[in-house]
Every structure is written in C-alpha cells, then in structure tokens.
Amino acid sequence: KVSLVKNTVAIGAAMASIGMPFDVVGDVIRDTFGGKGDVAEQNVSAAREGYEYFNQHFKKLDKKPKFNSNKKYLLGGGEAIGLGAVNGGLKMYIGYPMTPASSALHYISSHAKDFNLFVKVPEDEISAINMAIGANYAGLRAMTGSSGGGFSLMVEALGMAGMLEIPLVVYEAQRSGPSTGLPTKTEQGDLNLVLGASQGDFPRIVLAPRNVYDTFLLTREAMNLAEKYQTPVIVMSDLYLAEHLETVDKFDFNFKIDHGLRAQDNAKNFKRYEYTANGISPRAVPGQAGLMHNEDSDEHSETGDVVSDAETDPKLRIAIMEKRMRKLDTYVKEIPPTDTYMLGDADYAIVQWGSTQGVVEEAVDILRSRGIKAGA
C-alpha cells in the first residue's frame, strides 16, 4: 500500500515547501478520486504525512507562489491542437494513432459530439491524408496528424495537395527517430523532413509552436492559412510539447474564419489555376454553378488541362510553377517579426525553434549570470 501512495506523499511534501494550506491539497485529492471514498481518504492521509514530515524537518522556500483570481486553464499540447483547430473551423479530423500525435486524436475524438465533428480512424496514414485532402477539396475544413513515421507515409499525398493547390493542415508531432524510434522520448529531428517532404518543389507553410498557448493560436491560424494560400500547412510539435501540461491564460475564442479567394458562381471564363500576381487563384468547390473545370495531379495549365504529354510546352510548366511559388513571396510579407531574448547586446546568439524556447532562455540566463553575453 505504501508504494501505491508514495507519489501522494511527495505531493504533500512539495505543497508544504511552498506554504500551500493543507485543506486545499486535501480538497484537490478528494476531487481527483471522485467517488472512491476510502481510496480518496487514504491518499489524503498519505499527503498529510508528507506535508507534516516536511514541516518538521525542512524550511519552506523563501519565494512563495503568487495567487490571483484570474481564470486559467491547465492544458496539454494535444488538447491545444484540438481546441485551436476547432476554433479555426475544423469539421473533420482523420488520424491513425501514433504517439505523440495521439493525444490530439484522443482529445478531438472524445469531444467530437460537443464540437459537432466527424472523426475517422482509417487503416493507415496514407488513407488519412488522402481523406483529408478529399474533404478539403469538397470545401470542408479537415485535418490529419501523425508522428514522423506516419508523416513519412503521407509525403506523396502531400505533394498532390501542393500540385492541386488544395488546402490541408497536417499536425506533425515529433518523436525520436529514425523508423519507429523512441515512442516515449522527445526530439526535434523532423524539420528537414517536413521542409522537403515529397518530390519536386511546391510552397508549404511550417508553423512550430513554442508552448501550449502558442499551440492553440498557431493551430487555428493554420486553418486560415491553408485556405488563404491553398497549400499544405504543417504544425510541428514534439513529444514534450504534445504531452505535458501547462497553466495558460484564458483563451480569446473570437476568431474570424478566412476562406480565402473563392470563385463566384457562374463566373465567365473560369480558370482554376489562373495566373495571378500573388500566386493565389480563385478556388471553386464541387457543386458551384457554372464552374466546371479540370483538376489533376499531373502538371497542368491555368485551365487545369494536363501538360505532361510528349508535346509539353516548357513555357507552360515554367509559368504554372512560378505561379505556385509566388504564394511564398506573398506569405513572407505577412510573417510577423521573430521574437528574440536578450539579443540586443549579445556576443553570442543561440538559434532555437519550437518547444526549446523555455530551456534556451534559461540557458541564456545562466550564461549571463556567469558574465557571458548570450542571447536567443
């Protein structure tokens, strides 16, 4: 029995170290164990033992926690992916379970009825991404997700979304690799994979949240960016960010959905891939009146006609390729300035991305305390 409650003893000691009143600790434990009466009281007693032992043998920490009445959330990275996607207009999530992306799938599927979502667990990741592409082609905001191994199976379809200029959001939660790697360990080893996934070149947007709050904001923004630029958007996380909890400020759920440039019904001389200055062409979805057109994963002209036969005009290939890539030039102008940390007078700069922000900033503080002017 002692081994079963040793963590609770440690919690009691930890709460004593910061001066937390024990009645608060006891109430939280009872709430956690719900209707398990005897089990709850056993854990309360164990916590009290740890609490009293600390008070008898150790001094409380000098810095006491600050409390305020502002409402906050205790949220995990996977939950933030789900909430952000739903706030961004998600209607369909298709995913094959693979840690650490599974935490998002679990959250979304468990709340599918609450959010009025369709959730599908297909036979593999190839099916998942193709279903998501099909749903987005039909005008429904859909998303898929996996870890590096599953994402590796998705890359051919990712290229198809790029060629067809179909909106798509992919959640890529990194684990240690290669292959199935270390399912329960974190690593940032997939960046080059994501930046170059699929053969050939096409525009893609890669977003890497720094923390749980950032995950919520960037995931909902990804839903808009995918439609606005009609291109794949990959939200990159890792096991650390996907599966740990943070206390975050209350979210502002006021968010404007941007469906991008949509063609008007019965538009004359509609060209699905019309050459435009910013690379973004009017988009039609099945069922719109008077907008019949071709869409093909082979290279095509602005009307959607395939140009990959023996008599291909290289000028057409160059024109449509440059048209697609102009989207990046357009998006670059909208990227906000990069956040920095103590970089103004730094002699040494640390470049970091994603969830390493916190540890890198702490490392900068340590270096500064030793007289080394570092920044990030």
Coordinates of C-alpha atoms in Angstrom, one line a residue:
K1 CA 0.0 0.0 0.0
V2 CA 2.9 2.4 0.7
S3 CA 4.2 2.0 -2.8
L4 CA 0.8 2.9 -4.2
V5 CA 0.7 6.3 -2.4
K6 CA 4.3 7.3 -2.4
N7 CA 3.6 9.9 -5.2
T8 CA 0.9 11.4 -3.0
V9 CA 3.3 11.6 -0.1
A10 CA 5.7 13.5 -2.3
I11 CA 2.9 15.9 -3.4
G12 CA 2.2 16.6 0.2
A13 CA 5.8 17.5 0.9
A14 CA 6.0 19.6 -2.2
M15 CA 2.9 21.6 -1.2
A16 CA 4.3 22.1 2.2
S17 CA 7.5 23.5 0.7
I18 CA 5.6 26.4 -0.9
G19 CA 3.3 27.0 2.0
M20 CA 0.1 25.7 0.4
P21 CA -2.6 25.3 3.0
F22 CA -3.3 21.6 3.5
D23 CA -7.1 21.9 3.2
V24 CA -6.6 23.0 -0.4
V25 CA -4.4 19.9 -1.0
G26 CA -6.9 17.6 0.6
D27 CA -9.8 19.1 -1.4
V28 CA -7.9 18.6 -4.7
I29 CA -7.2 15.0 -3.9
R30 CA -10.8 14.2 -3.0
D31 CA -11.9 15.9 -6.2
T32 CA -9.4 13.9 -8.2
F33 CA -10.5 10.5 -6.8
G34 CA -14.2 11.4 -7.1
G35 CA -16.5 8.8 -5.5
K36 CA -13.7 6.4 -4.4
G37 CA -14.3 7.2 -0.7
D38 CA -11.7 5.0 1.0
V39 CA -9.1 5.5 -1.7
A40 CA -9.5 9.2 -1.6
E41 CA -9.1 9.4 2.2
Q42 CA -6.0 7.0 2.1
N43 CA -4.4 9.4 -0.3
V44 CA -5.3 12.5 1.8
S45 CA -3.7 10.7 4.8
A46 CA -0.6 10.0 2.7
A47 CA -0.4 13.6 1.6
R48 CA -0.7 14.8 5.2
E49 CA 2.2 12.5 6.2
G50 CA 4.4 14.0 3.6
Y51 CA 3.2 17.5 4.4
E52 CA 3.9 17.2 8.1
Y53 CA 7.2 15.4 7.6
F54 CA 8.5 18.3 5.5
N55 CA 7.3 20.9 8.1
Q56 CA 9.1 19.0 10.9
H57 CA 12.4 18.6 9.1
F58 CA 12.8 21.3 6.5
K59 CA 12.3 25.0 5.9
K60 CA 9.8 26.4 3.5
L61 CA 11.0 28.0 0.3
D62 CA 11.7 31.7 0.5
K63 CA 9.7 32.5 -2.6
K64 CA 6.1 31.8 -2.1
P65 CA 3.7 31.3 -5.1
K66 CA 1.6 34.3 -6.1
F67 CA -2.1 33.8 -6.4
N68 CA -4.7 35.8 -8.2
S69 CA -8.3 35.4 -9.2
N70 CA -7.7 35.3 -13.0
K71 CA -9.2 32.2 -14.6
K72 CA -6.6 30.0 -16.2
Y73 CA -6.5 26.6 -17.9
L74 CA -4.4 23.5 -17.2
L75 CA -4.0 22.2 -20.7
G76 CA -1.8 19.8 -22.7
G77 CA -0.3 20.4 -26.1
G78 CA -2.5 17.8 -27.7
E79 CA -5.6 19.4 -26.3
A80 CA -4.4 22.8 -27.5
I81 CA -4.1 21.4 -31.0
G82 CA -7.7 20.2 -30.8
L83 CA -9.1 23.4 -29.4
G84 CA -7.2 25.6 -31.8
A85 CA -8.3 23.5 -34.8
V86 CA -12.0 23.6 -33.7
N87 CA -11.8 27.4 -33.1
G88 CA -10.3 27.6 -36.6
G89 CA -13.3 25.9 -38.2
L90 CA -12.3 22.3 -38.1
K91 CA -15.2 20.0 -39.2
M92 CA -13.4 16.7 -39.8
Y93 CA -10.3 15.0 -38.3
I94 CA -8.8 11.9 -39.8
G95 CA -5.9 10.3 -38.0
Y96 CA -4.2 6.9 -37.4
P97 CA -2.9 6.7 -33.8
M98 CA 0.8 7.3 -33.4
T99 CA 2.4 8.7 -30.3
P100 CA 2.8 11.6 -29.6
A101 CA 0.2 12.8 -32.1
S102 CA -2.3 10.6 -30.5
S103 CA -3.0 13.0 -27.6
A104 CA -4.7 15.4 -30.1
L105 CA -6.6 12.5 -31.7
H106 CA -7.8 11.3 -28.3
Y107 CA -9.0 14.8 -27.3
I108 CA -10.7 15.6 -30.6
S109 CA -12.5 12.2 -30.7
S110 CA -13.6 12.3 -27.1
H111 CA -15.3 15.7 -27.7
A112 CA -16.5 15.1 -31.3
K113 CA -20.1 15.4 -30.3
D114 CA -19.6 18.5 -28.3
F115 CA -17.8 20.2 -31.3
N116 CA -20.1 18.6 -34.0
L117 CA -17.1 17.0 -35.7
F118 CA -16.7 13.9 -37.8
V119 CA -13.7 11.9 -36.6
K120 CA -12.3 8.9 -38.6
V121 CA -9.6 6.4 -37.7
P122 CA -8.6 4.8 -41.0
E123 CA -6.4 1.8 -41.7
D124 CA -3.2 3.8 -42.1
E125 CA -1.7 7.3 -42.6
I126 CA -1.9 7.1 -46.4
S127 CA -5.6 6.8 -46.2
A128 CA -5.8 9.5 -43.5
I129 CA -4.1 12.2 -45.6
N130 CA -6.0 11.3 -48.8
M131 CA -9.3 11.5 -46.9
A132 CA -8.4 14.9 -45.5
I133 CA -7.4 16.1 -49.0
G134 CA -10.7 14.9 -50.4
A135 CA -12.7 16.7 -47.7
N136 CA -10.8 19.9 -48.2
Y137 CA -11.3 19.6 -51.9
A138 CA -15.1 19.4 -51.3
G139 CA -14.9 22.6 -49.2
L140 CA -14.8 21.1 -45.7
R141 CA -12.1 22.1 -43.3
A142 CA -10.4 18.8 -42.5
M143 CA -7.1 18.0 -40.8
T144 CA -4.8 15.0 -40.3
G145 CA -1.9 14.2 -38.0
S146 CA 0.8 11.8 -37.1
S147 CA 4.3 11.4 -35.8
G148 CA 7.4 11.3 -38.1
G149 CA 7.0 7.7 -39.1
G150 CA 3.4 8.2 -40.2
F151 CA 4.1 11.5 -41.8
S152 CA 6.8 9.7 -43.9
L153 CA 3.9 7.7 -45.4
M154 CA 2.0 10.9 -46.2
V155 CA 4.6 12.7 -48.3
E156 CA 3.3 11.6 -51.8
A157 CA -0.2 12.8 -51.0
L158 CA 1.3 16.0 -49.5
G159 CA 2.8 16.7 -52.9
M160 CA -0.6 16.1 -54.6
A161 CA -2.2 18.7 -52.3
G162 CA 0.6 21.1 -53.3
M163 CA 0.1 20.4 -57.0
L164 CA -3.7 20.6 -56.9
E165 CA -3.5 23.7 -54.6
I166 CA -5.9 22.1 -52.1
P167 CA -5.9 23.5 -48.5
L168 CA -4.6 21.0 -46.0
V169 CA -3.4 21.1 -42.4
V170 CA -1.2 18.4 -41.0
Y171 CA -0.2 18.0 -37.4
E172 CA 3.4 16.5 -37.2
A173 CA 4.3 15.6 -33.6
Q174 CA 8.0 14.5 -33.5
R175 CA 9.4 11.5 -31.6
S176 CA 12.9 10.3 -31.6
G177 CA 13.8 8.5 -34.9
P178 CA 14.5 7.1 -37.3
S179 CA 11.9 4.5 -38.1
T180 CA 9.5 3.9 -35.1
G181 CA 12.3 5.3 -33.0
L182 CA 11.6 6.1 -29.3
P183 CA 7.8 6.5 -28.9
T184 CA 8.1 8.0 -25.4
K185 CA 11.1 10.3 -25.9
T186 CA 11.1 13.8 -27.4
E187 CA 13.4 15.1 -30.2
Q188 CA 13.4 17.8 -32.9
G189 CA 14.7 15.6 -35.7
D190 CA 12.0 16.0 -38.4
L191 CA 12.5 19.6 -39.5
N192 CA 14.4 18.8 -42.7
L193 CA 11.9 16.0 -43.5
V194 CA 8.9 18.4 -43.2
L195 CA 10.6 21.2 -45.1
G196 CA 11.4 18.9 -48.0
A197 CA 8.7 16.3 -47.9
S198 CA 7.5 15.0 -51.3
Q199 CA 9.4 15.1 -54.5
G200 CA 9.7 18.4 -56.5
D201 CA 9.1 21.8 -55.1
F202 CA 5.9 23.5 -54.0
P203 CA 5.0 26.1 -51.4
R204 CA 4.3 24.9 -47.9
I205 CA 3.9 26.8 -44.6
V206 CA 5.5 25.3 -41.4
L207 CA 4.5 26.5 -38.0
A208 CA 6.3 25.5 -34.8
P209 CA 4.6 26.5 -31.6
R210 CA 6.8 27.3 -28.6
N211 CA 4.4 26.4 -25.8
V212 CA 0.8 25.2 -25.2
Y213 CA -0.8 28.7 -25.5
D214 CA 1.2 29.2 -28.7
T215 CA -0.1 25.8 -30.0
F216 CA -3.7 26.9 -29.7
L217 CA -3.0 30.2 -31.5
L218 CA -0.9 28.7 -34.4
T219 CA -3.2 25.8 -35.0
R220 CA -6.3 27.9 -35.6
E221 CA -4.2 30.2 -37.7
A222 CA -3.1 27.2 -39.7
M223 CA -6.7 26.5 -40.7
N224 CA -7.0 30.0 -42.2
L225 CA -3.6 30.0 -43.9
A226 CA -4.3 26.7 -45.6
E227 CA -7.4 28.1 -47.3
K228 CA -6.0 31.5 -48.0
Y229 CA -2.9 30.2 -49.7
Q230 CA -4.4 27.0 -51.0
T231 CA -1.4 24.9 -49.9
P232 CA -0.4 22.5 -47.2
V233 CA 0.3 23.9 -43.7
I234 CA 2.2 21.7 -41.2
V235 CA 2.0 22.4 -37.5
M236 CA 5.2 20.9 -35.9
S237 CA 5.3 19.8 -32.3
D238 CA 7.2 17.2 -30.3
L239 CA 6.5 14.7 -27.5
Y240 CA 7.5 17.2 -24.9
L241 CA 5.0 19.8 -26.0
A242 CA 2.3 17.4 -27.1
E243 CA 2.1 15.5 -23.8
H244 CA 2.9 17.9 -21.0
L245 CA 0.6 20.2 -19.2
E246 CA 0.9 24.0 -18.8
T247 CA -1.1 26.6 -16.9
V248 CA -2.2 29.0 -19.6
D249 CA -4.2 32.2 -19.6
K250 CA -7.8 32.2 -20.7
F251 CA -8.2 31.9 -24.5
D252 CA -10.0 34.5 -26.6
F253 CA -12.1 32.4 -28.9
N254 CA -13.1 35.4 -31.1
F255 CA -11.6 34.3 -34.4
K256 CA -12.6 35.3 -37.9
I257 CA -12.6 32.4 -40.4
D258 CA -11.0 33.3 -43.7
H259 CA -11.9 31.0 -46.6
G260 CA -9.6 32.8 -49.0
L261 CA -10.3 33.6 -52.6
R262 CA -13.5 31.8 -53.7
A263 CA -14.8 32.0 -57.2
Q264 CA -18.3 33.4 -57.8
D265 CA -21.0 31.1 -59.2
N266 CA -21.3 31.2 -63.0
A267 CA -18.1 33.2 -63.3
K268 CA -17.2 33.7 -67.0
N269 CA -14.0 32.1 -68.4
F270 CA -13.2 30.5 -65.0
K271 CA -9.6 29.3 -64.7
R272 CA -9.0 27.3 -61.6
Y273 CA -5.2 28.0 -61.7
E274 CA -5.4 31.5 -63.2
Y275 CA -2.0 33.2 -63.3
T276 CA -2.1 36.0 -60.7
A277 CA 0.5 38.4 -59.3
N278 CA 0.3 36.9 -55.8
G279 CA 0.1 33.3 -56.9
I280 CA -3.4 32.7 -55.4
S281 CA -6.1 31.8 -57.9
P282 CA -9.9 31.7 -57.4
R283 CA -11.0 28.4 -55.9
A284 CA -14.2 26.5 -56.6
V285 CA -15.7 23.6 -54.8
P286 CA -17.9 20.8 -56.2
G287 CA -21.5 21.9 -56.7
Q288 CA -20.8 25.5 -57.5
A289 CA -22.8 26.6 -60.5
G290 CA -21.1 27.2 -63.9
L291 CA -17.6 26.4 -62.7
M292 CA -16.8 23.2 -64.4
H293 CA -13.0 22.6 -64.6
N294 CA -10.2 20.0 -64.5
E295 CA -8.0 19.2 -61.6
D296 CA -5.2 16.8 -62.0
S297 CA -2.1 15.7 -60.0
D298 CA -0.1 15.8 -63.3
E299 CA 1.3 19.2 -64.2
H300 CA -1.4 21.4 -65.8
S301 CA -2.1 24.8 -67.4
E302 CA -4.1 27.6 -65.7
T303 CA -7.3 25.9 -67.0
G304 CA -6.4 22.6 -65.4
D305 CA -5.5 20.8 -68.7
V306 CA -2.7 18.4 -68.4
V307 CA 0.6 19.5 -70.0
S308 CA 2.7 16.4 -69.2
D309 CA 2.4 14.7 -72.6
A310 CA 5.1 14.3 -75.3
E311 CA 4.5 17.8 -76.7
T312 CA 4.7 19.6 -73.4
D313 CA 5.4 23.3 -73.8
P314 CA 8.1 24.2 -71.3
K315 CA 6.8 27.7 -71.1
L316 CA 3.5 26.4 -69.6
R317 CA 5.5 24.4 -67.0
I318 CA 7.5 27.4 -66.0
A319 CA 4.5 29.7 -65.8
I320 CA 2.4 27.4 -63.5
M321 CA 5.4 26.5 -61.4
E322 CA 6.3 30.2 -60.9
K323 CA 2.7 31.0 -60.2
R324 CA 2.5 28.5 -57.3
M325 CA 5.8 29.6 -55.8
R326 CA 4.7 33.2 -55.8
K327 CA 2.5 32.3 -52.8
L328 CA 5.6 32.1 -50.7
D329 CA 6.6 35.6 -51.7
T330 CA 3.2 36.8 -50.7
Y331 CA 3.2 35.0 -47.4
V332 CA 6.7 36.2 -46.4
K333 CA 5.4 39.7 -46.3
E334 CA 2.8 38.7 -43.7
I335 CA 5.2 36.8 -41.3
P336 CA 5.4 38.8 -38.0
P337 CA 8.9 39.7 -36.7
T338 CA 10.8 36.9 -34.9
D339 CA 10.8 37.1 -31.2
T340 CA 14.2 37.4 -29.5
Y341 CA 15.5 37.1 -26.0
M342 CA 18.2 39.4 -24.6
L343 CA 19.7 39.7 -28.1
G344 CA 20.4 43.4 -28.2
D345 CA 23.9 43.4 -26.6
A346 CA 24.6 39.7 -27.1
D347 CA 28.1 38.5 -28.1
Y348 CA 26.7 35.0 -28.8
A349 CA 23.4 34.1 -30.3
I350 CA 21.5 30.8 -29.9
V351 CA 19.1 29.9 -32.7
Q352 CA 16.2 27.9 -31.5
W353 CA 12.7 26.9 -32.7
G354 CA 9.6 25.3 -31.3
S355 CA 9.4 23.9 -27.7
T356 CA 13.0 24.5 -26.8
Q357 CA 12.3 28.2 -26.1
G358 CA 12.0 27.8 -22.3
V359 CA 15.2 25.8 -21.8
V360 CA 17.1 28.0 -24.2
E361 CA 16.1 31.2 -22.4
E362 CA 17.0 29.6 -19.1
A363 CA 20.4 28.7 -20.6
V364 CA 20.9 32.3 -21.6
D365 CA 20.1 33.5 -18.1
I366 CA 22.7 31.0 -16.7
L367 CA 25.3 32.2 -19.2
R368 CA 24.5 35.8 -18.4
S369 CA 25.0 35.1 -14.6
R370 CA 28.5 33.9 -15.5
G371 CA 29.4 37.0 -17.4
I372 CA 28.8 35.6 -20.9
K373 CA 26.6 37.9 -23.0
A374 CA 24.4 35.4 -24.7
G375 CA 21.0 35.9 -26.4
A376 CA 18.5 33.9 -28.5

